[in-house]
Tab-separated table of C-alpha atoms in Angstrom:
chain	number	residue	atom	x	y	z
A	1	UNK	CA	-50.739	-70.401	26.523
A	2	UNK	CA	-52.723	-69.545	29.595
A	3	UNK	CA	-53.356	-66.038	30.739
A	4	UNK	CA	-51.072	-66.524	33.736
A	5	UNK	CA	-48.192	-67.746	31.527
A	6	UNK	CA	-48.662	-64.836	29.119
A	7	UNK	CA	-48.517	-62.322	31.986
A	8	UNK	CA	-45.372	-64.000	33.327
A	9	UNK	CA	-43.745	-63.741	29.888
A	10	UNK	CA	-44.635	-60.043	29.665
A	11	UNK	CA	-43.187	-59.422	33.151
A	12	UNK	CA	-40.005	-61.366	32.274
A	13	UNK	CA	-39.422	-59.377	29.088
A	14	UNK	CA	-40.051	-56.157	31.032
A	15	UNK	CA	-37.543	-57.243	33.671
A	16	UNK	CA	-34.965	-58.065	30.963
A	17	UNK	CA	-35.393	-54.629	29.433
A	18	UNK	CA	-35.076	-53.045	32.891
A	19	UNK	CA	-31.829	-54.974	33.557
A	20	UNK	CA	-30.452	-53.838	30.169
A	21	UNK	CA	-31.318	-50.199	31.001
A	22	UNK	CA	-29.615	-50.573	34.391
A	23	UNK	CA	-26.439	-52.003	32.791
A	24	UNK	CA	-26.294	-49.181	30.234
A	25	UNK	CA	-26.753	-46.614	33.020
A	26	UNK	CA	-23.988	-48.301	35.040
A	27	UNK	CA	-21.648	-48.175	32.027
A	28	UNK	CA	-22.359	-44.436	31.571
A	29	UNK	CA	-21.734	-43.757	35.255
A	30	UNK	CA	-18.451	-45.707	35.242
A	31	UNK	CA	-17.222	-43.993	32.048
A	32	UNK	CA	-18.152	-40.570	33.428
A	33	UNK	CA	-16.404	-41.306	36.713
A	34	UNK	CA	-13.230	-42.472	34.937
A	35	UNK	CA	-13.192	-39.340	32.757
A	36	UNK	CA	-13.726	-37.097	35.785
A	37	UNK	CA	-10.896	-38.770	37.718
A	38	UNK	CA	-8.531	-38.470	34.737
A	39	UNK	CA	-9.446	-34.790	34.335
A	40	UNK	CA	-8.949	-34.069	38.019
A	41	UNK	CA	-5.600	-35.870	37.924
A	42	UNK	CA	-4.403	-33.672	35.047
A	43	UNK	CA	-5.792	-30.456	36.545
A	44	UNK	CA	-2.809	-29.622	38.835
A	45	UNK	CA	-0.351	-30.000	35.924
A	46	UNK	CA	-2.517	-27.812	33.691
A	47	UNK	CA	-2.988	-25.117	36.341
A	48	UNK	CA	0.718	-25.070	37.182
A	49	UNK	CA	1.648	-24.978	33.491
A	50	UNK	CA	3.693	-28.147	33.947
A	51	UNK	CA	5.317	-28.909	30.628
A	52	UNK	CA	8.175	-31.018	31.922
A	53	UNK	CA	10.794	-32.055	32.022
A	54	UNK	CA	9.676	-35.664	32.147
A	55	UNK	CA	11.984	-38.651	31.825
A	56	UNK	CA	11.519	-41.017	28.874
A	57	UNK	CA	12.814	-44.587	28.864
A	58	UNK	CA	13.866	-44.568	25.196
A	59	UNK	CA	14.145	-42.352	22.141
A	60	UNK	CA	11.061	-44.086	20.716
A	61	UNK	CA	9.047	-43.246	23.847
A	62	UNK	CA	10.239	-39.625	23.698
A	63	UNK	CA	9.203	-39.394	20.036
A	64	UNK	CA	5.770	-40.816	20.922
A	65	UNK	CA	5.319	-38.266	23.721
A	66	UNK	CA	6.474	-35.378	21.545
A	67	UNK	CA	4.647	-36.534	18.420
A	68	UNK	CA	7.757	-35.734	16.378
A	69	UNK	CA	11.083	-37.187	15.282
A	70	UNK	CA	14.158	-36.392	17.371
A	71	UNK	CA	17.196	-34.957	15.634
A	72	UNK	CA	20.211	-37.275	16.039
A	73	UNK	CA	23.780	-36.692	14.827
A	74	UNK	CA	25.224	-38.572	11.862
A	75	UNK	CA	28.641	-38.549	13.522
A	76	UNK	CA	28.744	-40.238	16.886
A	77	UNK	CA	32.153	-40.632	18.594
A	78	UNK	CA	33.072	-44.130	19.758
A	79	UNK	CA	34.033	-42.739	23.163
A	80	UNK	CA	30.354	-42.072	23.952
A	81	UNK	CA	28.038	-44.817	25.169
A	82	UNK	CA	24.795	-45.640	23.376
A	83	UNK	CA	21.883	-45.437	24.189
A	84	UNK	CA	21.621	-42.062	25.949
A	85	UNK	CA	21.931	-42.310	29.733
A	86	UNK	CA	19.079	-39.830	30.242
A	87	UNK	CA	16.262	-38.638	27.995
A	88	UNK	CA	13.999	-35.778	29.085
A	89	UNK	CA	11.088	-34.224	27.203
A	90	UNK	CA	9.322	-30.931	27.921
A	91	UNK	CA	6.855	-28.583	26.309
A	92	UNK	CA	4.136	-31.118	25.492
A	93	UNK	CA	3.361	-32.219	21.935
A	94	UNK	CA	6.020	-30.959	19.513
A	95	UNK	CA	8.060	-29.719	22.485
A	96	UNK	CA	11.757	-30.290	23.133
A	97	UNK	CA	14.110	-33.078	24.147
A	98	UNK	CA	17.388	-33.335	26.069
A	99	UNK	CA	19.620	-36.369	25.483
A	100	UNK	CA	22.559	-36.995	27.833
A	101	UNK	CA	25.376	-39.255	26.633
A	102	UNK	CA	27.979	-40.651	29.023
A	103	UNK	CA	31.584	-41.349	28.095
A	104	UNK	CA	32.450	-45.059	28.015
A	105	UNK	CA	35.593	-44.423	30.086
A	106	UNK	CA	33.759	-42.358	32.705
A	107	UNK	CA	35.175	-39.117	31.282
A	108	UNK	CA	33.251	-36.161	29.975
A	109	UNK	CA	29.946	-36.710	28.255
A	110	UNK	CA	27.774	-34.792	25.871
A	111	UNK	CA	24.270	-33.302	25.886
A	112	UNK	CA	22.043	-32.630	22.903
A	113	UNK	CA	19.037	-30.347	23.503
A	114	UNK	CA	16.687	-29.641	20.601
A	115	UNK	CA	13.252	-28.362	19.677
A	116	UNK	CA	11.186	-30.700	17.495
A	117	UNK	CA	9.511	-27.967	15.398
A	118	UNK	CA	10.965	-25.197	13.260
A	119	UNK	CA	10.659	-21.689	14.657
A	120	UNK	CA	9.960	-22.875	18.206
A	121	UNK	CA	12.305	-22.175	21.115
A	122	UNK	CA	13.668	-24.997	23.255
A	123	UNK	CA	11.476	-25.541	26.319
A	124	UNK	CA	13.037	-23.448	29.131
A	125	UNK	CA	12.693	-26.372	31.571
A	126	UNK	CA	15.433	-28.220	29.645
A	127	UNK	CA	17.859	-25.294	29.862
A	128	UNK	CA	17.278	-24.389	33.524
A	129	UNK	CA	20.048	-23.904	36.091
A	130	UNK	CA	22.305	-22.494	33.378
A	131	UNK	CA	24.481	-19.408	33.697
A	132	UNK	CA	26.200	-17.992	30.608
A	133	UNK	CA	29.729	-16.864	31.480
A	134	UNK	CA	30.698	-15.663	27.999
A	135	UNK	CA	29.634	-16.102	24.371
A	136	UNK	CA	30.963	-15.425	20.894
A	137	UNK	CA	29.512	-15.823	17.407
A	138	UNK	CA	30.692	-18.671	15.201
A	139	UNK	CA	29.297	-20.855	12.406
A	140	UNK	CA	28.320	-24.497	11.980
A	141	UNK	CA	28.461	-25.703	8.388
A	142	UNK	CA	27.951	-22.141	7.175
A	143	UNK	CA	25.042	-21.499	9.557
A	144	UNK	CA	25.318	-18.797	12.250
A	145	UNK	CA	25.882	-20.179	15.742
A	146	UNK	CA	26.942	-19.120	19.223
A	147	UNK	CA	29.696	-20.751	21.249
A	148	UNK	CA	29.328	-20.077	24.965
A	149	UNK	CA	30.970	-21.004	28.227
A	150	UNK	CA	28.193	-21.883	30.669
A	151	UNK	CA	27.686	-23.231	34.147
A	152	UNK	CA	25.044	-25.945	34.331
A	153	UNK	CA	24.139	-26.614	37.952
A	154	UNK	CA	27.521	-25.139	38.876
A	155	UNK	CA	29.533	-27.327	36.450
A	156	UNK	CA	31.408	-25.660	33.519
A	157	UNK	CA	30.408	-26.700	29.974
A	158	UNK	CA	31.074	-25.476	26.449
A	159	UNK	CA	27.789	-24.920	24.623
A	160	UNK	CA	27.160	-24.538	20.901
A	161	UNK	CA	23.729	-23.221	19.881
A	162	UNK	CA	22.269	-22.731	16.397
A	163	UNK	CA	19.380	-23.975	14.281
A	164	UNK	CA	19.055	-26.964	11.968
A	165	UNK	CA	16.343	-26.471	9.333
A	166	UNK	CA	14.762	-23.898	11.638
A	167	UNK	CA	14.890	-26.154	14.718
A	168	UNK	CA	16.758	-24.749	17.727
A	169	UNK	CA	19.652	-26.991	18.814
A	170	UNK	CA	22.131	-26.848	21.701
A	171	UNK	CA	25.134	-29.182	22.031
A	172	UNK	CA	27.106	-29.218	25.285
A	173	UNK	CA	30.393	-30.813	26.218
A	174	UNK	CA	32.974	-30.640	28.940
A	175	UNK	CA	35.530	-32.065	26.542
A	176	UNK	CA	36.916	-31.519	23.057
A	177	UNK	CA	35.510	-28.569	21.071
A	178	UNK	CA	36.633	-30.072	17.738
A	179	UNK	CA	34.519	-33.148	18.493
A	180	UNK	CA	31.571	-30.892	19.375
A	181	UNK	CA	31.862	-29.103	16.023
A	182	UNK	CA	32.093	-32.415	14.110
A	183	UNK	CA	28.913	-33.633	15.815
A	184	UNK	CA	27.185	-30.307	15.096
A	185	UNK	CA	28.164	-30.396	11.407
A	186	UNK	CA	26.811	-33.943	11.105
A	187	UNK	CA	23.360	-32.677	12.123
A	188	UNK	CA	23.359	-30.689	8.854
A	189	UNK	CA	24.504	-33.683	6.810
A	190	UNK	CA	27.990	-32.212	6.491
A	191	UNK	CA	30.798	-34.730	6.929
A	192	UNK	CA	31.747	-35.049	10.585
A	193	UNK	CA	35.404	-35.704	9.751
């Protein structure tokens, strides 16, 4: 190998190392930029304390967002359509969920609102625009509960609230109270009939 060829080889290997350093630097800059943009995008939600409610396309998606299983009744009346017509989550990881079920005949539906962790209140965002008109104590499968007449966005509902294994639960209907109680009892594993 001549001296000129050897110097060319040294320069080429130096240029290859320089290109590799440039590519690594570019990758760091791009990763840093992406992280900064993601952080800035989340900043308004964090500053505003935005914890929902956010719509979920399915129960599985809601469970992924919440990082927890959603409580579903064992008794489900045939008059209600499945899947839920609306699913909303709030409160971040291990927050709360609201499931809205429509009646197949276009009549009155049902709402199930529940926390996903024991000892945690339902996210207030899922119970907003609600005015309690009157309430009385009752029981669901031997567990203390409250039956209330409420206005939700100006519409009258009957609302049953209690806890299942320490998890706060609210069931709402504009229809039959006996059906509401059967659904509530099925959440405890008590026969719905």
